Amino acid sequence: MPAKFSPLTGKKTKTPAGQSQPSSAMDKLRKALSGRETSDDQDEERGNIITQVIDNNSLSWSTRVKGFAICFILGFVMSFLGSALLFLPKGLVLFAVLYTFGNILALSSTCFLMGPVNQCKKMFAKTRIIATIVMFLALFMTLIAAFVIHKKALALLMVIIQFLAMTWYSLSYIPYARDAAKKCFASCVE
């Protein structure tokens, strides 16, 4: 009986010869997000010990989705809370810090779905490398402006750059979204 990888359980299951398990859209999504877009023959041929260790110690699909949801929601709450604190004394510093940590949590939430190595590969792909570098620089500079330099205006500028870079980065995952955003912006400017 050939063994087939089950993304739901994270283990290989045996199917009777001649029978194939139905492949749903959810199974395909799980494979794509976990970086397992290989065929069954390629799965059988993988003999790399590192890959086997990673496969055996990886999180289950439901745990990945829960981790994603928790990090994403916490990131959103931190960003929203930072926005609410903006009008308090020293609120700009609190806003910059909470907004930055909220973005870091939201960004890291996708690591649960794709895995950290696959996430890094996609972040530094040719189409996203500039947005990724600008986003990380803005995240870092926001914290430097808030804690080291103590310049509120610079912290606010870095938050704006952070937002724009995160938006541009996120649009890179949606086909033709960047082109649509460019056309929309061009029509607004004209």
PDB file of C-alpha atoms in Angstrom:
ATOM      1  CA  MET A   1       0.000   0.000   0.000  1.00  0.00           C
ATOM      2  CA  PRO A   2       1.385   3.418  -0.904  1.00  0.00           C
ATOM      3  CA  ALA A   3       1.670   5.960   1.913  1.00  0.00           C
ATOM      4  CA  LYS A   4       0.110   9.387   1.498  1.00  0.00           C
ATOM      5  CA  PHE A   5       0.807  12.455   3.635  1.00  0.00           C
ATOM      6  CA  SER A   6      -2.228  13.707   5.557  1.00  0.00           C
ATOM      7  CA  PRO A   7      -1.960  17.463   6.266  1.00  0.00           C
ATOM      8  CA  LEU A   8      -4.745  17.163   8.821  1.00  0.00           C
ATOM      9  CA  THR A   9      -2.929  14.744  11.088  1.00  0.00           C
ATOM     10  CA  GLY A  10       0.605  15.573   9.985  1.00  0.00           C
ATOM     11  CA  LYS A  11       1.325  11.870   9.381  1.00  0.00           C
ATOM     12  CA  LYS A  12       1.470   9.513   6.423  1.00  0.00           C
ATOM     13  CA  THR A  13      -1.557   7.268   6.007  1.00  0.00           C
ATOM     14  CA  LYS A  14      -1.814   4.075   3.986  1.00  0.00           C
ATOM     15  CA  THR A  15      -4.387   3.751   1.237  1.00  0.00           C
ATOM     16  CA  PRO A  16      -5.317   0.470  -0.472  1.00  0.00           C
ATOM     17  CA  ALA A  17      -3.648  -0.059  -3.849  1.00  0.00           C
ATOM     18  CA  GLY A  18      -5.674   1.344  -6.728  1.00  0.00           C
ATOM     19  CA  GLN A  19      -7.672   3.689  -4.511  1.00  0.00           C
ATOM     20  CA  SER A  20      -6.953   7.351  -4.141  1.00  0.00           C
ATOM     21  CA  GLN A  21      -8.208   9.637  -1.458  1.00  0.00           C
ATOM     22  CA  PRO A  22     -10.234  12.593  -2.714  1.00  0.00           C
ATOM     23  CA  SER A  23      -8.241  15.823  -2.733  1.00  0.00           C
ATOM     24  CA  SER A  24     -10.353  18.719  -1.581  1.00  0.00           C
ATOM     25  CA  ALA A  25      -9.592  22.392  -1.960  1.00  0.00           C
ATOM     26  CA  MET A  26      -8.816  22.517   1.766  1.00  0.00           C
ATOM     27  CA  ASP A  27      -6.206  19.768   1.359  1.00  0.00           C
ATOM     28  CA  LYS A  28      -4.608  21.704  -1.477  1.00  0.00           C
ATOM     29  CA  LEU A  29      -4.591  24.873   0.640  1.00  0.00           C
ATOM     30  CA  ARG A  30      -2.983  23.008   3.535  1.00  0.00           C
ATOM     31  CA  LYS A  31      -0.311  21.600   1.231  1.00  0.00           C
ATOM     32  CA  ALA A  32       0.422  24.987  -0.310  1.00  0.00           C
ATOM     33  CA  LEU A  33       0.659  26.807   3.017  1.00  0.00           C
ATOM     34  CA  SER A  34       2.794  24.138   4.621  1.00  0.00           C
ATOM     35  CA  GLY A  35       5.160  24.069   1.646  1.00  0.00           C
ATOM     36  CA  ARG A  36       4.191  20.533   0.634  1.00  0.00           C
ATOM     37  CA  GLU A  37       3.301  21.138  -3.002  1.00  0.00           C
ATOM     38  CA  THR A  38       5.194  18.048  -4.146  1.00  0.00           C
ATOM     39  CA  SER A  39       3.700  14.967  -5.745  1.00  0.00           C
ATOM     40  CA  ASP A  40       3.292  11.667  -3.910  1.00  0.00           C
ATOM     41  CA  ASP A  41       6.313  10.213  -5.729  1.00  0.00           C
ATOM     42  CA  GLN A  42       8.478  13.092  -4.569  1.00  0.00           C
ATOM     43  CA  ASP A  43       7.177  12.650  -1.004  1.00  0.00           C
ATOM     44  CA  GLU A  44       8.258   9.001  -1.136  1.00  0.00           C
ATOM     45  CA  GLU A  45      11.716   9.898  -2.423  1.00  0.00           C
ATOM     46  CA  ARG A  46      12.480  12.404   0.309  1.00  0.00           C
ATOM     47  CA  GLY A  47      15.175  10.801   2.358  1.00  0.00           C
ATOM     48  CA  ASN A  48      16.652  13.906   3.917  1.00  0.00           C
ATOM     49  CA  ILE A  49      16.860  13.406   7.682  1.00  0.00           C
ATOM     50  CA  ILE A  50      16.254  17.108   8.369  1.00  0.00           C
ATOM     51  CA  THR A  51      13.029  17.049   6.371  1.00  0.00           C
ATOM     52  CA  GLN A  52      11.871  13.945   8.208  1.00  0.00           C
ATOM     53  CA  VAL A  53      12.577  15.521  11.602  1.00  0.00           C
ATOM     54  CA  ILE A  54      10.721  18.700  10.624  1.00  0.00           C
ATOM     55  CA  ASP A  55       7.765  16.691   9.301  1.00  0.00           C
ATOM     56  CA  ASN A  56       7.533  14.600  12.465  1.00  0.00           C
ATOM     57  CA  ASN A  57       7.797  17.586  14.816  1.00  0.00           C
ATOM     58  CA  SER A  58       5.615  20.075  12.974  1.00  0.00           C
ATOM     59  CA  LEU A  59       2.351  21.378  14.349  1.00  0.00           C
ATOM     60  CA  SER A  60      -0.972  19.919  13.309  1.00  0.00           C
ATOM     61  CA  TRP A  61      -3.150  21.916  10.943  1.00  0.00           C
ATOM     62  CA  SER A  62      -5.661  22.861  13.652  1.00  0.00           C
ATOM     63  CA  THR A  63      -2.836  24.040  15.942  1.00  0.00           C
ATOM     64  CA  ARG A  64      -1.415  26.122  13.091  1.00  0.00           C
ATOM     65  CA  VAL A  65      -4.783  27.769  12.456  1.00  0.00           C
ATOM     66  CA  LYS A  66      -5.250  28.463  16.178  1.00  0.00           C
ATOM     67  CA  GLY A  67      -1.745  29.958  16.430  1.00  0.00           C
ATOM     68  CA  PHE A  68      -2.418  32.109  13.372  1.00  0.00           C
ATOM     69  CA  ALA A  69      -5.730  33.344  14.758  1.00  0.00           C
ATOM     70  CA  ILE A  70      -4.323  34.115  18.215  1.00  0.00           C
ATOM     71  CA  CYS A  71      -1.302  36.031  16.888  1.00  0.00           C
ATOM     72  CA  PHE A  72      -3.323  37.892  14.281  1.00  0.00           C
ATOM     73  CA  ILE A  73      -6.045  38.907  16.742  1.00  0.00           C
ATOM     74  CA  LEU A  74      -3.485  39.947  19.391  1.00  0.00           C
ATOM     75  CA  GLY A  75      -1.640  41.968  16.748  1.00  0.00           C
ATOM     76  CA  PHE A  76      -4.864  43.682  15.697  1.00  0.00           C
ATOM     77  CA  VAL A  77      -5.829  44.395  19.328  1.00  0.00           C
ATOM     78  CA  MET A  78      -2.379  45.856  20.080  1.00  0.00           C
ATOM     79  CA  SER A  79      -2.525  48.092  17.000  1.00  0.00           C
ATOM     80  CA  PHE A  80      -6.066  49.193  17.848  1.00  0.00           C
ATOM     81  CA  LEU A  81      -5.156  49.794  21.507  1.00  0.00           C
ATOM     82  CA  GLY A  82      -2.167  51.851  20.388  1.00  0.00           C
ATOM     83  CA  SER A  83      -4.488  53.969  18.248  1.00  0.00           C
ATOM     84  CA  ALA A  84      -6.802  54.499  21.229  1.00  0.00           C
ATOM     85  CA  LEU A  85      -3.881  55.652  23.400  1.00  0.00           C
ATOM     86  CA  LEU A  86      -2.685  58.151  20.794  1.00  0.00           C
ATOM     87  CA  PHE A  87      -4.426  61.096  22.438  1.00  0.00           C
ATOM     88  CA  LEU A  88      -3.101  60.518  25.957  1.00  0.00           C
ATOM     89  CA  PRO A  89      -0.007  62.288  27.321  1.00  0.00           C
ATOM     90  CA  LYS A  90       2.989  60.398  25.936  1.00  0.00           C
ATOM     91  CA  GLY A  91       0.395  58.624  23.831  1.00  0.00           C
ATOM     92  CA  LEU A  92       2.358  58.955  20.625  1.00  0.00           C
ATOM     93  CA  VAL A  93       5.173  56.833  22.048  1.00  0.00           C
ATOM     94  CA  LEU A  94       2.671  54.248  23.331  1.00  0.00           C
ATOM     95  CA  PHE A  95       0.937  54.275  19.960  1.00  0.00           C
ATOM     96  CA  ALA A  96       4.194  53.749  18.054  1.00  0.00           C
ATOM     97  CA  VAL A  97       5.292  50.892  20.296  1.00  0.00           C
ATOM     98  CA  LEU A  98       1.941  49.084  20.416  1.00  0.00           C
ATOM     99  CA  TYR A  99       1.357  49.588  16.694  1.00  0.00           C
ATOM    100  CA  THR A 100       4.821  48.197  15.911  1.00  0.00           C
ATOM    101  CA  PHE A 101       4.450  45.155  18.159  1.00  0.00           C
ATOM    102  CA  GLY A 102       0.958  44.622  16.735  1.00  0.00           C
ATOM    103  CA  ASN A 103       2.393  44.566  13.222  1.00  0.00           C
ATOM    104  CA  ILE A 104       5.152  42.182  14.273  1.00  0.00           C
ATOM    105  CA  LEU A 105       2.577  39.808  15.795  1.00  0.00           C
ATOM    106  CA  ALA A 106       0.310  40.039  12.758  1.00  0.00           C
ATOM    107  CA  LEU A 107       3.237  39.388  10.444  1.00  0.00           C
ATOM    108  CA  SER A 108       4.465  36.452  12.504  1.00  0.00           C
ATOM    109  CA  SER A 109       0.979  34.946  12.567  1.00  0.00           C
ATOM    110  CA  THR A 110       1.444  33.743   9.001  1.00  0.00           C
ATOM    111  CA  CYS A 111       4.494  31.777  10.160  1.00  0.00           C
ATOM    112  CA  PHE A 112       2.029  29.389  11.783  1.00  0.00           C
ATOM    113  CA  LEU A 113       0.340  28.722   8.453  1.00  0.00           C
ATOM    114  CA  MET A 114       3.396  28.524   6.202  1.00  0.00           C
ATOM    115  CA  GLY A 115       6.152  27.710   8.633  1.00  0.00           C
ATOM    116  CA  PRO A 116       8.965  30.134   9.442  1.00  0.00           C
ATOM    117  CA  VAL A 117      11.367  28.956   6.732  1.00  0.00           C
ATOM    118  CA  ASN A 118       8.757  29.084   3.983  1.00  0.00           C
ATOM    119  CA  GLN A 119       7.574  32.477   5.271  1.00  0.00           C
ATOM    120  CA  CYS A 120      11.106  33.884   5.085  1.00  0.00           C
ATOM    121  CA  LYS A 121      11.577  32.497   1.580  1.00  0.00           C
ATOM    122  CA  LYS A 122       8.380  34.183   0.431  1.00  0.00           C
ATOM    123  CA  MET A 123       9.172  37.439   2.236  1.00  0.00           C
ATOM    124  CA  PHE A 124      12.524  37.747   0.516  1.00  0.00           C
ATOM    125  CA  ALA A 125      11.280  36.667  -2.898  1.00  0.00           C
ATOM    126  CA  LYS A 126      12.103  38.977  -5.801  1.00  0.00           C
ATOM    127  CA  THR A 127       8.638  40.602  -5.812  1.00  0.00           C
ATOM    128  CA  ARG A 128       8.593  41.349  -2.062  1.00  0.00           C
ATOM    129  CA  ILE A 129      12.178  42.038  -1.037  1.00  0.00           C
ATOM    130  CA  ILE A 130      11.974  45.835  -1.213  1.00  0.00           C
ATOM    131  CA  ALA A 131       8.688  45.992   0.711  1.00  0.00           C
ATOM    132  CA  THR A 132      10.073  43.557   3.289  1.00  0.00           C
ATOM    133  CA  ILE A 133      13.274  45.521   3.851  1.00  0.00           C
ATOM    134  CA  VAL A 134      11.415  48.849   4.085  1.00  0.00           C
ATOM    135  CA  MET A 135       8.916  47.299   6.486  1.00  0.00           C
ATOM    136  CA  PHE A 136      11.622  45.886   8.772  1.00  0.00           C
ATOM    137  CA  LEU A 137      13.569  49.144   8.703  1.00  0.00           C
ATOM    138  CA  ALA A 138      10.423  51.091   9.565  1.00  0.00           C
ATOM    139  CA  LEU A 139       9.593  48.676  12.412  1.00  0.00           C
ATOM    140  CA  PHE A 140      13.108  49.038  13.793  1.00  0.00           C
ATOM    141  CA  MET A 141      13.282  52.816  13.308  1.00  0.00           C
ATOM    142  CA  THR A 142       9.894  53.303  14.983  1.00  0.00           C
ATOM    143  CA  LEU A 143      11.204  51.672  18.149  1.00  0.00           C
ATOM    144  CA  ILE A 144      14.497  53.621  17.934  1.00  0.00           C
ATOM    145  CA  ALA A 145      12.593  56.902  17.494  1.00  0.00           C
ATOM    146  CA  ALA A 146      10.302  56.106  20.437  1.00  0.00           C
ATOM    147  CA  PHE A 147      12.877  54.758  22.923  1.00  0.00           C
ATOM    148  CA  VAL A 148      16.325  56.073  21.995  1.00  0.00           C
ATOM    149  CA  ILE A 149      15.913  59.352  20.136  1.00  0.00           C
ATOM    150  CA  HIS A 150      12.605  60.351  21.801  1.00  0.00           C
ATOM    151  CA  LYS A 151      11.350  62.123  18.656  1.00  0.00           C
ATOM    152  CA  LYS A 152       7.583  61.896  18.387  1.00  0.00           C
ATOM    153  CA  ALA A 153       7.418  63.260  14.845  1.00  0.00           C
ATOM    154  CA  LEU A 154       9.971  60.717  13.624  1.00  0.00           C
ATOM    155  CA  ALA A 155       8.095  57.903  15.367  1.00  0.00           C
ATOM    156  CA  LEU A 156       4.865  58.990  13.683  1.00  0.00           C
ATOM    157  CA  LEU A 157       6.596  59.197  10.293  1.00  0.00           C
ATOM    158  CA  MET A 158       8.001  55.692  10.777  1.00  0.00           C
ATOM    159  CA  VAL A 159       4.526  54.377  11.701  1.00  0.00           C
ATOM    160  CA  ILE A 160       3.157  55.848   8.458  1.00  0.00           C
ATOM    161  CA  ILE A 161       6.003  54.261   6.474  1.00  0.00           C
ATOM    162  CA  GLN A 162       5.369  51.013   8.358  1.00  0.00           C
ATOM    163  CA  PHE A 163       1.710  51.083   7.349  1.00  0.00           C
ATOM    164  CA  LEU A 164       2.490  51.802   3.702  1.00  0.00           C
ATOM    165  CA  ALA A 165       5.192  49.114   3.528  1.00  0.00           C
ATOM    166  CA  MET A 166       2.959  46.534   5.233  1.00  0.00           C
ATOM    167  CA  THR A 167       0.139  47.382   2.831  1.00  0.00           C
ATOM    168  CA  TRP A 168       2.434  47.091  -0.204  1.00  0.00           C
ATOM    169  CA  TYR A 169       3.839  43.817   1.155  1.00  0.00           C
ATOM    170  CA  SER A 170       0.340  42.403   1.745  1.00  0.00           C
ATOM    171  CA  LEU A 171      -0.815  43.428  -1.728  1.00  0.00           C
ATOM    172  CA  SER A 172       2.006  41.360  -3.217  1.00  0.00           C
ATOM    173  CA  TYR A 173       0.169  38.192  -2.195  1.00  0.00           C
ATOM    174  CA  ILE A 174      -2.942  39.124  -4.179  1.00  0.00           C
ATOM    175  CA  PRO A 175      -2.604  38.748  -7.963  1.00  0.00           C
ATOM    176  CA  TYR A 176      -2.694  42.112  -9.775  1.00  0.00           C
ATOM    177  CA  ALA A 177      -3.470  43.984  -6.534  1.00  0.00           C
ATOM    178  CA  ARG A 178      -0.345  46.140  -6.779  1.00  0.00           C
ATOM    179  CA  ASP A 179      -1.222  47.119 -10.358  1.00  0.00           C
ATOM    180  CA  ALA A 180      -4.752  48.028  -9.262  1.00  0.00           C
ATOM    181  CA  ALA A 181      -3.392  50.093  -6.342  1.00  0.00           C
ATOM    182  CA  LYS A 182      -0.996  51.940  -8.671  1.00  0.00           C
ATOM    183  CA  LYS A 183      -3.823  52.745 -11.117  1.00  0.00           C
ATOM    184  CA  CYS A 184      -6.113  53.867  -8.284  1.00  0.00           C
ATOM    185  CA  PHE A 185      -3.405  56.113  -6.829  1.00  0.00           C
ATOM    186  CA  ALA A 186      -2.569  57.529 -10.284  1.00  0.00           C
ATOM    187  CA  SER A 187      -6.228  58.350 -10.939  1.00  0.00           C
ATOM    188  CA  CYS A 188      -6.517  60.087  -7.561  1.00  0.00           C
ATOM    189  CA  VAL A 189      -3.412  62.188  -8.194  1.00  0.00           C
ATOM    190  CA  GLU A 190      -4.469  63.321 -11.675  1.00  0.00           C
TER     191      GLU A 190
END
